[in-house]
Amino acid sequence: AEDLAKTDSTFPYTIVLGKSEKLLWAWGWCAKDDTTLESNLAKMQQDFSLNGEPVAIDQFASLFYPSNDGLSCFAYFAQVTDFAGGEHHLVTTVTFTGTVNDGSDTYPAGKQIFDYAVYIKP
């Protein structure tokens, strides 16, 4: 399994569809408790782009929630649809402005880039 507990890394994902379908574009973070989660999020900036064009954060819904294993979590999510045939890139860039510890792993300042390549059959 990929080790997501690192920064200055790109995590590529590929989605192949026969036709355009509704997709959920999401990014989330969990920590050991609410205080740690709030502290972590204060040191993180999320940027989203679709095919190289910025997508405003207010286009995403957000949610604080408890995980099934007792962690405190937060997520941004948006539905995307109506893709034209061809290749599309949904990119989430998370910038850690300082060292972050979620209660089990430590992340140094840096960036994580999640690049979702969506291929729609023309």
Short mmCIF file of N, CA and C in Angstrom, two decimals:
data_model
loop_
_atom_site.label_atom_id
_atom_site.label_comp_id
_atom_site.label_asym_id
_atom_site.label_seq_id
_atom_site.Cartn_x
_atom_site.Cartn_y
_atom_site.Cartn_z
N ALA A 1 0.84 -1.20 0.00
CA ALA A 1 0.00 0.00 0.00
C ALA A 1 0.88 1.24 0.00
N GLU A 2 0.35 2.27 -0.64
CA GLU A 2 1.09 3.53 -0.68
C GLU A 2 1.18 4.13 0.72
N ASP A 3 2.29 4.76 0.98
CA ASP A 3 2.46 5.44 2.26
C ASP A 3 2.05 6.90 2.06
N LEU A 4 0.86 7.22 2.51
CA LEU A 4 0.37 8.60 2.37
C LEU A 4 0.93 9.52 3.43
N ALA A 5 1.69 8.99 4.38
CA ALA A 5 2.24 9.81 5.47
C ALA A 5 3.57 10.43 5.04
N LYS A 6 3.56 11.11 3.91
CA LYS A 6 4.75 11.82 3.44
C LYS A 6 4.32 13.04 2.66
N THR A 7 5.23 14.00 2.57
CA THR A 7 4.94 15.21 1.81
C THR A 7 5.91 15.29 0.63
N ASP A 8 5.75 16.34 -0.16
CA ASP A 8 6.51 16.52 -1.39
C ASP A 8 6.41 15.28 -2.27
N SER A 9 5.17 14.81 -2.39
CA SER A 9 4.88 13.62 -3.18
C SER A 9 3.61 13.84 -4.00
N THR A 10 3.57 13.16 -5.15
CA THR A 10 2.36 13.13 -5.97
C THR A 10 1.79 11.73 -5.93
N PHE A 11 0.49 11.65 -5.72
CA PHE A 11 -0.21 10.37 -5.66
C PHE A 11 -1.16 10.31 -6.86
N PRO A 12 -0.77 9.57 -7.91
CA PRO A 12 -1.61 9.51 -9.11
C PRO A 12 -2.67 8.41 -9.01
N TYR A 13 -3.85 8.73 -9.53
CA TYR A 13 -4.95 7.77 -9.58
C TYR A 13 -5.55 7.84 -10.98
N THR A 14 -6.01 6.72 -11.50
CA THR A 14 -6.60 6.67 -12.83
C THR A 14 -8.02 6.13 -12.74
N ILE A 15 -8.94 6.82 -13.40
CA ILE A 15 -10.34 6.42 -13.45
C ILE A 15 -10.72 6.33 -14.92
N VAL A 16 -11.16 5.16 -15.36
CA VAL A 16 -11.54 4.96 -16.76
C VAL A 16 -13.04 4.67 -16.80
N LEU A 17 -13.75 5.47 -17.60
CA LEU A 17 -15.21 5.32 -17.71
C LEU A 17 -15.62 5.21 -19.17
N GLY A 18 -16.63 4.41 -19.44
CA GLY A 18 -17.15 4.27 -20.80
C GLY A 18 -17.96 5.48 -21.23
N LYS A 19 -18.51 6.20 -20.25
CA LYS A 19 -19.27 7.42 -20.53
C LYS A 19 -19.18 8.30 -19.28
N SER A 20 -19.55 9.56 -19.42
CA SER A 20 -19.51 10.47 -18.27
C SER A 20 -20.49 9.99 -17.20
N GLU A 21 -20.01 9.95 -15.98
CA GLU A 21 -20.84 9.58 -14.83
C GLU A 21 -20.60 10.60 -13.73
N LYS A 22 -21.52 10.64 -12.77
CA LYS A 22 -21.33 11.51 -11.61
C LYS A 22 -20.20 10.94 -10.76
N LEU A 23 -19.24 11.79 -10.42
CA LEU A 23 -18.12 11.39 -9.57
C LEU A 23 -18.10 12.27 -8.32
N LEU A 24 -17.63 11.72 -7.23
CA LEU A 24 -17.45 12.47 -6.00
C LEU A 24 -15.98 12.81 -5.87
N TRP A 25 -15.66 14.10 -5.89
CA TRP A 25 -14.29 14.59 -5.73
C TRP A 25 -14.16 14.99 -4.28
N ALA A 26 -13.28 14.31 -3.56
CA ALA A 26 -13.21 14.55 -2.12
C ALA A 26 -11.76 14.56 -1.63
N TRP A 27 -11.57 15.28 -0.55
CA TRP A 27 -10.32 15.25 0.20
C TRP A 27 -10.70 15.28 1.68
N GLY A 28 -10.04 14.47 2.47
CA GLY A 28 -10.35 14.46 3.89
C GLY A 28 -9.13 14.24 4.76
N TRP A 29 -9.32 14.53 6.04
CA TRP A 29 -8.24 14.40 7.03
C TRP A 29 -8.85 13.94 8.34
N CYS A 30 -8.15 13.04 9.01
CA CYS A 30 -8.58 12.58 10.33
C CYS A 30 -7.43 12.72 11.32
N ALA A 31 -7.77 12.92 12.57
CA ALA A 31 -6.79 13.04 13.65
C ALA A 31 -7.36 12.37 14.89
N LYS A 32 -6.51 12.25 15.90
CA LYS A 32 -6.91 11.48 17.09
C LYS A 32 -8.06 12.10 17.88
N ASP A 33 -8.23 13.44 17.79
CA ASP A 33 -9.32 14.10 18.52
C ASP A 33 -9.61 15.45 17.87
N ASP A 34 -10.66 16.12 18.33
CA ASP A 34 -11.08 17.40 17.74
C ASP A 34 -9.99 18.46 17.83
N THR A 35 -9.32 18.55 18.97
CA THR A 35 -8.28 19.56 19.17
C THR A 35 -7.14 19.36 18.19
N THR A 36 -6.70 18.12 18.03
CA THR A 36 -5.62 17.81 17.09
C THR A 36 -6.06 18.08 15.66
N LEU A 37 -7.29 17.72 15.33
CA LEU A 37 -7.82 17.97 13.99
C LEU A 37 -7.80 19.47 13.68
N GLU A 38 -8.30 20.29 14.59
CA GLU A 38 -8.32 21.74 14.37
C GLU A 38 -6.91 22.29 14.22
N SER A 39 -5.98 21.82 15.04
CA SER A 39 -4.58 22.25 14.95
C SER A 39 -3.98 21.85 13.61
N ASN A 40 -4.24 20.62 13.18
CA ASN A 40 -3.73 20.14 11.89
C ASN A 40 -4.27 20.98 10.74
N LEU A 41 -5.58 21.18 10.71
CA LEU A 41 -6.20 21.92 9.61
C LEU A 41 -5.71 23.36 9.52
N ALA A 42 -5.34 23.95 10.66
CA ALA A 42 -4.82 25.32 10.67
C ALA A 42 -3.47 25.41 9.97
N LYS A 43 -2.77 24.28 9.82
CA LYS A 43 -1.46 24.25 9.17
C LYS A 43 -1.53 23.65 7.77
N MET A 44 -2.74 23.58 7.21
CA MET A 44 -2.91 22.97 5.89
C MET A 44 -3.74 23.88 5.00
N GLN A 45 -3.36 23.94 3.74
CA GLN A 45 -4.14 24.68 2.74
C GLN A 45 -4.47 23.72 1.61
N GLN A 46 -5.73 23.72 1.20
CA GLN A 46 -6.16 22.85 0.12
C GLN A 46 -6.47 23.69 -1.11
N ASP A 47 -5.95 23.24 -2.25
CA ASP A 47 -6.23 23.89 -3.53
C ASP A 47 -6.71 22.82 -4.50
N PHE A 48 -7.72 23.17 -5.28
CA PHE A 48 -8.31 22.23 -6.22
C PHE A 48 -8.24 22.82 -7.63
N SER A 49 -7.98 21.96 -8.62
CA SER A 49 -8.02 22.42 -10.01
C SER A 49 -8.61 21.32 -10.89
N LEU A 50 -9.28 21.76 -11.94
CA LEU A 50 -9.88 20.86 -12.92
C LEU A 50 -9.32 21.24 -14.28
N ASN A 51 -8.58 20.32 -14.88
CA ASN A 51 -7.94 20.57 -16.18
C ASN A 51 -7.10 21.84 -16.16
N GLY A 52 -6.38 22.05 -15.05
CA GLY A 52 -5.47 23.18 -14.93
C GLY A 52 -6.10 24.48 -14.48
N GLU A 53 -7.42 24.52 -14.36
CA GLU A 53 -8.12 25.74 -13.93
C GLU A 53 -8.49 25.63 -12.45
N PRO A 54 -8.20 26.66 -11.66
CA PRO A 54 -8.55 26.60 -10.23
C PRO A 54 -10.05 26.43 -10.01
N VAL A 55 -10.40 25.68 -9.00
CA VAL A 55 -11.79 25.51 -8.58
C VAL A 55 -11.89 26.10 -7.17
N ALA A 56 -12.77 27.07 -6.99
CA ALA A 56 -12.90 27.76 -5.71
C ALA A 56 -13.37 26.80 -4.62
N ILE A 57 -12.82 26.97 -3.43
CA ILE A 57 -13.16 26.11 -2.30
C ILE A 57 -14.65 26.18 -1.99
N ASP A 58 -15.29 27.31 -2.30
CA ASP A 58 -16.72 27.42 -2.00
C ASP A 58 -17.59 26.58 -2.94
N GLN A 59 -16.98 25.94 -3.93
CA GLN A 59 -17.69 24.99 -4.79
C GLN A 59 -17.80 23.61 -4.13
N PHE A 60 -17.14 23.46 -2.99
CA PHE A 60 -17.12 22.19 -2.26
C PHE A 60 -17.96 22.31 -0.99
N ALA A 61 -18.66 21.26 -0.67
CA ALA A 61 -19.31 21.16 0.64
C ALA A 61 -18.24 20.69 1.63
N SER A 62 -18.47 20.91 2.92
CA SER A 62 -17.51 20.45 3.93
C SER A 62 -18.27 19.81 5.08
N LEU A 63 -17.58 18.93 5.77
CA LEU A 63 -18.23 18.17 6.82
C LEU A 63 -17.22 17.74 7.88
N PHE A 64 -17.55 17.99 9.15
CA PHE A 64 -16.82 17.41 10.27
C PHE A 64 -17.60 16.16 10.68
N TYR A 65 -16.89 15.06 10.96
CA TYR A 65 -17.58 13.83 11.32
C TYR A 65 -16.65 12.90 12.10
N PRO A 66 -17.21 12.01 12.92
CA PRO A 66 -16.39 11.01 13.61
C PRO A 66 -16.24 9.78 12.70
N SER A 67 -15.05 9.20 12.68
CA SER A 67 -14.87 7.97 11.91
C SER A 67 -15.37 6.78 12.71
N ASN A 68 -15.53 5.65 12.05
CA ASN A 68 -15.99 4.45 12.73
C ASN A 68 -15.01 3.95 13.79
N ASP A 69 -13.73 4.33 13.64
CA ASP A 69 -12.73 3.89 14.62
C ASP A 69 -12.37 4.98 15.62
N GLY A 70 -13.26 5.98 15.78
CA GLY A 70 -13.11 6.95 16.86
C GLY A 70 -12.27 8.17 16.57
N LEU A 71 -11.85 8.37 15.32
CA LEU A 71 -11.07 9.55 14.98
C LEU A 71 -12.00 10.73 14.68
N SER A 72 -11.46 11.93 14.79
CA SER A 72 -12.17 13.15 14.41
C SER A 72 -11.74 13.50 12.99
N CYS A 73 -12.71 13.71 12.10
CA CYS A 73 -12.40 13.88 10.68
C CYS A 73 -13.08 15.11 10.08
N PHE A 74 -12.52 15.54 8.95
CA PHE A 74 -13.05 16.65 8.17
C PHE A 74 -12.90 16.30 6.70
N ALA A 75 -13.85 16.71 5.88
CA ALA A 75 -13.74 16.46 4.44
C ALA A 75 -14.33 17.61 3.64
N TYR A 76 -13.73 17.84 2.47
CA TYR A 76 -14.31 18.66 1.42
C TYR A 76 -14.78 17.69 0.34
N PHE A 77 -15.93 17.96 -0.27
CA PHE A 77 -16.39 17.09 -1.35
C PHE A 77 -17.29 17.86 -2.30
N ALA A 78 -17.27 17.42 -3.56
CA ALA A 78 -18.10 18.03 -4.60
C ALA A 78 -18.44 16.96 -5.63
N GLN A 79 -19.62 17.09 -6.20
CA GLN A 79 -20.00 16.20 -7.29
C GLN A 79 -19.54 16.82 -8.60
N VAL A 80 -18.92 16.03 -9.45
CA VAL A 80 -18.53 16.50 -10.78
C VAL A 80 -19.15 15.56 -11.81
N THR A 81 -19.58 16.14 -12.92
CA THR A 81 -20.26 15.36 -13.95
C THR A 81 -20.14 16.08 -15.29
N ASP A 82 -20.77 15.52 -16.28
CA ASP A 82 -20.81 16.10 -17.63
C ASP A 82 -19.41 16.26 -18.23
N PHE A 83 -18.59 15.22 -18.09
CA PHE A 83 -17.27 15.24 -18.70
C PHE A 83 -17.41 14.98 -20.20
N ALA A 84 -16.69 15.75 -21.01
CA ALA A 84 -16.60 15.45 -22.44
C ALA A 84 -15.69 14.23 -22.61
N GLY A 85 -15.79 13.58 -23.75
CA GLY A 85 -14.89 12.46 -24.02
C GLY A 85 -13.44 12.91 -23.98
N GLY A 86 -12.55 12.03 -23.54
CA GLY A 86 -11.13 12.35 -23.48
C GLY A 86 -10.59 12.30 -22.07
N GLU A 87 -9.46 12.97 -21.87
CA GLU A 87 -8.74 12.95 -20.59
C GLU A 87 -8.99 14.22 -19.80
N HIS A 88 -9.21 14.06 -18.51
CA HIS A 88 -9.44 15.19 -17.60
C HIS A 88 -8.60 14.97 -16.34
N HIS A 89 -8.16 16.06 -15.73
CA HIS A 89 -7.38 15.95 -14.49
C HIS A 89 -8.03 16.76 -13.38
N LEU A 90 -8.36 16.07 -12.30
CA LEU A 90 -8.82 16.70 -11.07
C LEU A 90 -7.65 16.62 -10.11
N VAL A 91 -7.15 17.76 -9.68
CA VAL A 91 -5.96 17.79 -8.83
C VAL A 91 -6.27 18.47 -7.50
N THR A 92 -5.94 17.78 -6.44
CA THR A 92 -6.04 18.34 -5.09
C THR A 92 -4.63 18.51 -4.57
N THR A 93 -4.26 19.74 -4.23
CA THR A 93 -2.94 20.02 -3.67
C THR A 93 -3.12 20.44 -2.22
N VAL A 94 -2.46 19.73 -1.33
CA VAL A 94 -2.52 20.03 0.10
C VAL A 94 -1.14 20.54 0.50
N THR A 95 -1.09 21.77 0.98
CA THR A 95 0.17 22.37 1.43
C THR A 95 0.20 22.36 2.95
N PHE A 96 1.22 21.72 3.50
CA PHE A 96 1.45 21.70 4.94
C PHE A 96 2.38 22.88 5.24
N THR A 97 1.87 23.89 5.93
CA THR A 97 2.67 25.09 6.19
C THR A 97 3.61 24.91 7.37
N GLY A 98 3.44 23.85 8.10
CA GLY A 98 4.30 23.50 9.24
C GLY A 98 4.17 22.02 9.49
N THR A 99 4.94 21.52 10.44
CA THR A 99 4.86 20.10 10.79
C THR A 99 3.50 19.79 11.40
N VAL A 100 2.92 18.68 10.96
CA VAL A 100 1.60 18.25 11.42
C VAL A 100 1.73 16.84 11.97
N ASN A 101 1.11 16.60 13.13
CA ASN A 101 1.03 15.25 13.69
C ASN A 101 -0.43 14.96 13.98
N ASP A 102 -0.96 13.91 13.36
CA ASP A 102 -2.38 13.58 13.51
C ASP A 102 -2.67 12.66 14.69
N GLY A 103 -1.63 12.34 15.45
CA GLY A 103 -1.78 11.44 16.59
C GLY A 103 -1.14 10.09 16.33
N SER A 104 -0.82 9.82 15.04
CA SER A 104 -0.10 8.59 14.75
C SER A 104 1.05 8.79 13.77
N ASP A 105 0.95 9.76 12.88
CA ASP A 105 2.03 10.03 11.92
C ASP A 105 2.38 11.52 11.95
N THR A 106 3.64 11.81 11.59
CA THR A 106 4.12 13.18 11.51
C THR A 106 4.40 13.51 10.05
N TYR A 107 3.90 14.66 9.62
CA TYR A 107 4.06 15.13 8.25
C TYR A 107 4.86 16.42 8.28
N PRO A 108 6.02 16.48 7.62
CA PRO A 108 6.79 17.72 7.59
C PRO A 108 6.14 18.74 6.65
N ALA A 109 6.54 19.99 6.78
CA ALA A 109 6.05 21.02 5.86
C ALA A 109 6.35 20.56 4.43
N GLY A 110 5.44 20.84 3.53
CA GLY A 110 5.60 20.42 2.14
C GLY A 110 4.24 20.27 1.49
N LYS A 111 4.21 19.54 0.38
CA LYS A 111 2.95 19.38 -0.36
C LYS A 111 2.65 17.92 -0.64
N GLN A 112 1.36 17.64 -0.68
CA GLN A 112 0.85 16.38 -1.21
C GLN A 112 -0.03 16.75 -2.40
N ILE A 113 0.20 16.08 -3.52
CA ILE A 113 -0.59 16.33 -4.71
C ILE A 113 -1.31 15.04 -5.08
N PHE A 114 -2.64 15.13 -5.14
CA PHE A 114 -3.46 13.99 -5.54
C PHE A 114 -3.98 14.29 -6.94
N ASP A 115 -3.47 13.53 -7.93
CA ASP A 115 -3.80 13.77 -9.34
C ASP A 115 -4.69 12.64 -9.84
N TYR A 116 -5.96 12.98 -10.07
CA TYR A 116 -6.94 12.00 -10.54
C TYR A 116 -7.11 12.19 -12.05
N ALA A 117 -6.59 11.24 -12.83
CA ALA A 117 -6.75 11.26 -14.28
C ALA A 117 -8.04 10.52 -14.61
N VAL A 118 -8.98 11.23 -15.20
CA VAL A 118 -10.28 10.65 -15.55
C VAL A 118 -10.33 10.53 -17.07
N TYR A 119 -10.48 9.31 -17.54
CA TYR A 119 -10.56 9.05 -18.98
C TYR A 119 -11.99 8.65 -19.32
N ILE A 120 -12.59 9.40 -20.25
CA ILE A 120 -13.94 9.12 -20.71
C ILE A 120 -13.86 8.68 -22.17
N LYS A 121 -14.46 7.55 -22.48
CA LYS A 121 -14.46 7.07 -23.85
C LYS A 121 -15.12 8.12 -24.75
N PRO A 122 -14.44 8.53 -25.83
CA PRO A 122 -15.02 9.55 -26.73
C PRO A 122 -16.29 9.05 -27.41
#
